[in-house]
Amino acid sequence: MSADKRTVTFELLAAIERQAGCRYVDVQVSSEQNTIGDALQVLQEKHPLLSAAIERCACAVGDAIVRRQAPLPIGSAIVLLPPVSGG
Amino acid sequence: MSDKIHRLGEALLDINALLAVSEYPDCGGLALFAGAVRNHHEGKAVERLIYSAYLPVCERLLADIEAEAKIKFGVSYVAVRHRVGELAIGELAIVCVVQAPHRAEAFAACRWVVDAVKHGAPIWKEEFYTDGSSQFVEGCCLHNQDEHKHNERSHKECA
């Protein structure tokens, strides 16, 4: 891993956690990949079988839902929220 | 979240504990919705289910929905609660109580709150069937709402 790469951690919940078989997935992003959307694309390339499910997920950081265009968080995981079915 | 109320939890939902009739003497209308676990889904016999939630967003969102309903419908009291964990058939998954001066706004607010929770809260239902299989129920895509918040299309998709 080169010096300009950094690690982004995804936390997978519910159906996508079940599909992936794990709760946390790390990816390496370059210095040009600065947004949530950029990191999602890296995750999709690393795990193509999850790609369609990732597309349907919203993302959260802490207690906020964040858009694809939002900057990558520092020190927090990006939480993947698959389609919801409460009530 | 701005208060210390836990709106999600594993304990059985207690409807009586959510009623606040004596606290709002100006309210002549009380609307209540309670959603229970059904024993069937798309032709399959359901044995039990597990609700999970992303609590950091969910707790804040339910508090925001209560507050928004009060303003949007001019109602005095709104309380919504949702179970998480394992639920048996017939147990309550969601309860919403609204108190208002008159019934029309109480009914309207109650329906709006339940819809808002169903369509917007990061809660997932995993159903376990009597044949031994299980699945997460595919519901509303929050990603679409993120880009087109609460639009008509996303509500239809979730109906």
Short mmCIF file of C-alpha atoms in Angstrom, two decimals:
data_model
loop_
_atom_site.label_atom_id
_atom_site.label_comp_id
_atom_site.label_asym_id
_atom_site.label_seq_id
_atom_site.Cartn_x
_atom_site.Cartn_y
_atom_site.Cartn_z
CA MET A 1 0.00 0.00 0.00
CA SER A 2 1.46 3.35 -1.05
CA ALA A 3 1.72 6.32 1.29
CA ASP A 4 -1.04 8.30 -0.42
CA LYS A 5 -3.63 5.57 0.13
CA ARG A 6 -5.86 5.50 3.16
CA THR A 7 -8.23 2.99 4.67
CA VAL A 8 -11.99 3.51 4.70
CA THR A 9 -14.10 1.15 6.81
CA PHE A 10 -17.64 0.20 5.84
CA GLU A 11 -20.11 -1.23 8.35
CA LEU A 12 -22.69 -3.49 6.70
CA LEU A 13 -26.12 -3.98 8.29
CA ALA A 14 -29.06 -6.37 7.87
CA ALA A 15 -29.45 -7.96 4.43
CA ILE A 16 -26.16 -6.71 3.04
CA GLU A 17 -24.28 -7.93 6.12
CA ARG A 18 -25.89 -11.33 5.60
CA GLN A 19 -25.01 -11.32 1.89
CA ALA A 20 -21.40 -10.28 2.51
CA GLY A 21 -20.95 -12.68 5.43
CA CYS A 22 -19.22 -10.02 7.51
CA ARG A 23 -20.05 -6.81 9.37
CA TYR A 24 -16.99 -4.71 8.46
CA VAL A 25 -15.14 -4.28 5.16
CA ASP A 26 -12.06 -2.09 4.63
CA VAL A 27 -11.08 -0.56 1.31
CA GLN A 28 -8.07 1.51 0.28
CA VAL A 29 -8.78 4.84 -1.41
CA SER A 30 -6.35 7.16 -3.18
CA SER A 31 -5.82 10.83 -2.41
CA GLU A 32 -8.07 11.70 -5.38
CA GLN A 33 -10.97 9.67 -3.98
CA ASN A 34 -12.52 12.07 -1.49
CA THR A 35 -16.25 11.39 -1.37
CA ILE A 36 -18.55 8.71 0.00
CA GLY A 37 -19.45 7.89 -3.61
CA ASP A 38 -15.78 7.39 -4.53
CA ALA A 39 -15.31 4.92 -1.66
CA LEU A 40 -18.54 3.11 -2.59
CA GLN A 41 -17.21 2.65 -6.11
CA VAL A 42 -13.99 1.14 -4.74
CA LEU A 43 -16.09 -1.17 -2.54
CA GLN A 44 -18.19 -2.22 -5.55
CA GLU A 45 -15.06 -2.96 -7.60
CA LYS A 46 -13.60 -5.00 -4.74
CA HIS A 47 -16.87 -6.91 -4.15
CA PRO A 48 -18.74 -7.07 -7.49
CA LEU A 49 -21.28 -9.56 -6.14
CA LEU A 50 -22.40 -6.88 -3.66
CA SER A 51 -22.53 -4.14 -6.27
CA ALA A 52 -26.29 -4.12 -6.88
CA ALA A 53 -27.04 -4.29 -3.15
CA ILE A 54 -24.59 -1.44 -2.45
CA GLU A 55 -26.38 0.66 -5.07
CA ARG A 56 -29.63 0.35 -3.09
CA CYS A 57 -28.04 1.34 0.23
CA ALA A 58 -28.12 4.73 1.87
CA CYS A 59 -25.03 5.73 3.83
CA ALA A 60 -24.78 7.00 7.38
CA VAL A 61 -21.94 8.42 9.41
CA GLY A 62 -22.68 8.56 13.12
CA ASP A 63 -26.26 9.74 13.59
CA ALA A 64 -26.64 11.33 10.15
CA ILE A 65 -27.58 9.99 6.73
CA VAL A 66 -25.07 11.35 4.24
CA ARG A 67 -25.24 11.84 0.49
CA ARG A 68 -22.95 10.22 -2.05
CA GLN A 69 -21.34 13.62 -2.68
CA ALA A 70 -20.39 14.11 1.00
CA PRO A 71 -16.70 14.06 1.94
CA LEU A 72 -15.22 10.92 3.42
CA PRO A 73 -15.41 10.84 7.22
CA ILE A 74 -12.25 10.88 9.27
CA GLY A 75 -12.07 8.22 11.95
CA SER A 76 -15.63 6.94 11.47
CA ALA A 77 -17.03 4.03 9.52
CA ILE A 78 -19.48 4.54 6.66
CA VAL A 79 -22.59 2.58 7.61
CA LEU A 80 -24.49 0.94 4.75
CA LEU A 81 -28.28 1.02 5.26
CA PRO A 82 -30.14 -1.35 2.93
CA PRO A 83 -33.83 -0.78 2.04
CA VAL A 84 -35.86 -0.54 5.24
CA SER A 85 -38.87 -2.55 6.40
CA GLY A 86 -39.93 -1.27 9.80
CA GLY A 87 -43.48 -0.96 11.08
CA MET B 1 -31.60 13.52 19.94
CA SER B 2 -32.86 16.27 22.18
CA ASP B 3 -34.47 14.20 24.93
CA LYS B 4 -33.67 11.03 26.88
CA ILE B 5 -36.63 8.99 25.71
CA HIS B 6 -35.78 5.65 24.10
CA ARG B 7 -38.16 5.22 21.20
CA LEU B 8 -36.74 1.83 20.23
CA GLY B 9 -36.20 -1.10 22.55
CA GLU B 10 -36.57 -4.82 23.12
CA ALA B 11 -39.25 -4.59 25.80
CA LEU B 12 -42.91 -5.31 24.99
CA LEU B 13 -44.71 -2.16 23.87
CA ASP B 14 -47.12 -0.81 26.49
CA ILE B 15 -49.94 1.20 24.92
CA ASN B 16 -51.29 2.47 28.23
CA ALA B 17 -47.93 3.94 29.15
CA LEU B 18 -48.05 6.12 26.02
CA LEU B 19 -51.48 7.64 26.67
CA ALA B 20 -51.39 11.14 28.09
CA VAL B 21 -55.09 12.01 28.21
CA SER B 22 -55.07 13.74 31.59
CA GLU B 23 -52.07 15.84 30.62
CA TYR B 24 -53.87 17.47 27.66
CA PRO B 25 -57.36 18.58 28.78
CA ASP B 26 -57.68 20.65 25.60
CA CYS B 27 -57.51 17.49 23.49
CA GLY B 28 -60.81 15.79 22.69
CA GLY B 29 -59.31 13.44 20.13
CA LEU B 30 -56.90 10.57 20.59
CA ALA B 31 -55.80 8.47 17.61
CA LEU B 32 -53.93 5.25 18.11
CA PHE B 33 -52.26 2.91 15.67
CA ALA B 34 -50.68 -0.35 16.74
CA GLY B 35 -49.01 -2.68 14.25
CA ALA B 36 -48.75 -6.34 15.22
CA VAL B 37 -46.70 -9.21 13.81
CA ARG B 38 -48.70 -11.12 11.17
CA ASN B 39 -48.53 -14.88 10.80
CA HIS B 40 -48.22 -14.72 7.01
CA HIS B 41 -46.29 -12.88 4.30
CA GLU B 42 -46.76 -13.34 0.57
CA GLY B 43 -48.30 -16.75 1.06
CA LYS B 44 -45.70 -18.05 3.49
CA ALA B 45 -46.49 -18.91 7.10
CA VAL B 46 -44.47 -16.72 9.45
CA GLU B 47 -43.33 -18.21 12.76
CA ARG B 48 -41.53 -15.21 14.26
CA LEU B 49 -39.40 -12.28 13.23
CA ILE B 50 -36.45 -10.19 14.26
CA TYR B 51 -36.35 -6.42 13.92
CA SER B 52 -32.97 -4.74 13.88
CA ALA B 53 -32.22 -1.03 13.61
CA TYR B 54 -29.38 1.40 13.19
CA LEU B 55 -30.04 3.15 16.49
CA PRO B 56 -27.93 6.34 16.14
CA VAL B 57 -30.01 7.50 13.16
CA CYS B 58 -33.24 5.80 14.21
CA GLU B 59 -33.60 7.35 17.66
CA ARG B 60 -32.96 10.83 16.27
CA LEU B 61 -35.29 10.28 13.33
CA LEU B 62 -38.24 9.10 15.44
CA ALA B 63 -37.84 12.14 17.70
CA ASP B 64 -37.71 14.39 14.61
CA ILE B 65 -40.83 12.74 13.14
CA GLU B 66 -42.76 13.33 16.39
CA ALA B 67 -41.69 16.99 16.44
CA GLU B 68 -42.48 17.50 12.75
CA ALA B 69 -45.94 15.97 13.12
CA LYS B 70 -46.81 18.38 15.93
CA ILE B 71 -45.97 21.35 13.72
CA LYS B 72 -47.35 19.96 10.46
CA PHE B 73 -50.76 18.97 11.88
CA GLY B 74 -50.97 21.30 14.89
CA VAL B 75 -51.44 18.39 17.31
CA SER B 76 -50.51 18.55 20.99
CA TYR B 77 -48.98 15.17 21.71
CA VAL B 78 -47.25 12.56 19.55
CA ALA B 79 -45.53 9.40 20.76
CA VAL B 80 -44.18 6.68 18.49
CA ARG B 81 -42.32 3.56 19.63
CA HIS B 82 -40.87 0.61 17.71
CA ARG B 83 -39.74 -2.77 18.98
CA VAL B 84 -36.40 -4.33 18.07
CA GLY B 85 -35.22 -7.86 18.74
CA GLU B 86 -37.20 -11.07 18.41
CA LEU B 87 -40.99 -10.78 18.21
CA ALA B 88 -43.63 -13.51 18.32
CA ILE B 89 -46.83 -13.54 16.24
CA GLY B 90 -49.33 -11.04 17.61
CA GLU B 91 -46.78 -8.93 19.48
CA LEU B 92 -46.77 -5.21 18.77
CA ALA B 93 -44.02 -3.89 16.53
CA ILE B 94 -45.04 -0.24 16.38
CA VAL B 95 -47.36 1.98 18.39
CA CYS B 96 -48.26 5.59 17.64
CA VAL B 97 -50.46 7.79 19.83
CA VAL B 98 -51.57 11.28 18.81
CA GLN B 99 -53.70 13.65 20.88
CA ALA B 100 -55.32 16.71 19.36
CA PRO B 101 -58.26 19.03 20.00
CA HIS B 102 -60.28 17.21 17.30
CA ARG B 103 -60.23 13.78 15.65
CA ALA B 104 -59.44 14.80 12.06
CA GLU B 105 -55.96 16.09 12.74
CA ALA B 106 -55.32 13.28 15.24
CA PHE B 107 -56.08 10.61 12.60
CA ALA B 108 -54.11 12.44 9.90
CA ALA B 109 -51.04 12.93 12.08
CA CYS B 110 -51.11 9.35 13.34
CA ARG B 111 -51.17 7.97 9.79
CA TRP B 112 -48.43 10.35 8.66
CA VAL B 113 -46.15 9.39 11.58
CA VAL B 114 -46.53 5.65 10.98
CA ASP B 115 -45.88 6.09 7.24
CA ALA B 116 -42.84 8.27 7.95
CA VAL B 117 -41.37 5.62 10.27
CA LYS B 118 -42.09 2.78 7.83
CA HIS B 119 -40.59 4.64 4.88
CA GLY B 120 -37.73 6.47 6.53
CA ALA B 121 -36.40 4.78 9.66
CA PRO B 122 -33.45 2.41 9.28
CA ILE B 123 -35.26 -0.62 10.69
CA TRP B 124 -35.15 -4.09 9.11
CA LYS B 125 -37.48 -7.04 9.44
CA GLU B 126 -36.12 -10.55 9.11
CA GLU B 127 -38.95 -13.08 8.86
CA PHE B 128 -38.59 -16.71 9.93
CA TYR B 129 -41.03 -19.09 8.27
CA THR B 130 -42.53 -22.33 9.50
CA ASP B 131 -40.68 -24.23 6.74
CA GLY B 132 -37.36 -23.28 8.38
CA SER B 133 -36.37 -20.61 5.84
CA SER B 134 -35.91 -16.91 6.56
CA GLN B 135 -35.40 -13.65 4.71
CA PHE B 136 -34.99 -9.93 5.19
CA VAL B 137 -38.09 -8.19 3.84
CA GLU B 138 -37.07 -5.82 1.06
CA GLY B 139 -38.69 -2.46 1.71
CA CYS B 140 -38.06 1.20 1.03
CA CYS B 141 -34.82 2.45 -0.41
CA LEU B 142 -33.49 5.29 1.76
CA HIS B 143 -30.95 6.09 -0.91
CA ASN B 144 -33.71 7.31 -3.26
CA GLN B 145 -35.22 9.40 -0.47
CA ASP B 146 -31.78 10.83 0.19
CA GLU B 147 -31.71 12.24 -3.33
CA HIS B 148 -35.47 13.00 -3.64
CA LYS B 149 -36.65 13.33 -0.09
CA HIS B 150 -40.14 11.99 0.65
CA ASN B 151 -41.26 12.24 -2.95
CA GLU B 152 -44.37 10.56 -4.23
CA ARG B 153 -42.45 7.93 -6.17
CA SER B 154 -40.58 6.55 -3.20
CA HIS B 155 -43.79 6.33 -1.19
CA LYS B 156 -45.50 4.38 -3.98
CA GLU B 157 -42.54 2.02 -4.17
CA CYS B 158 -42.95 1.31 -0.48
CA ALA B 159 -46.71 0.86 -0.43
#
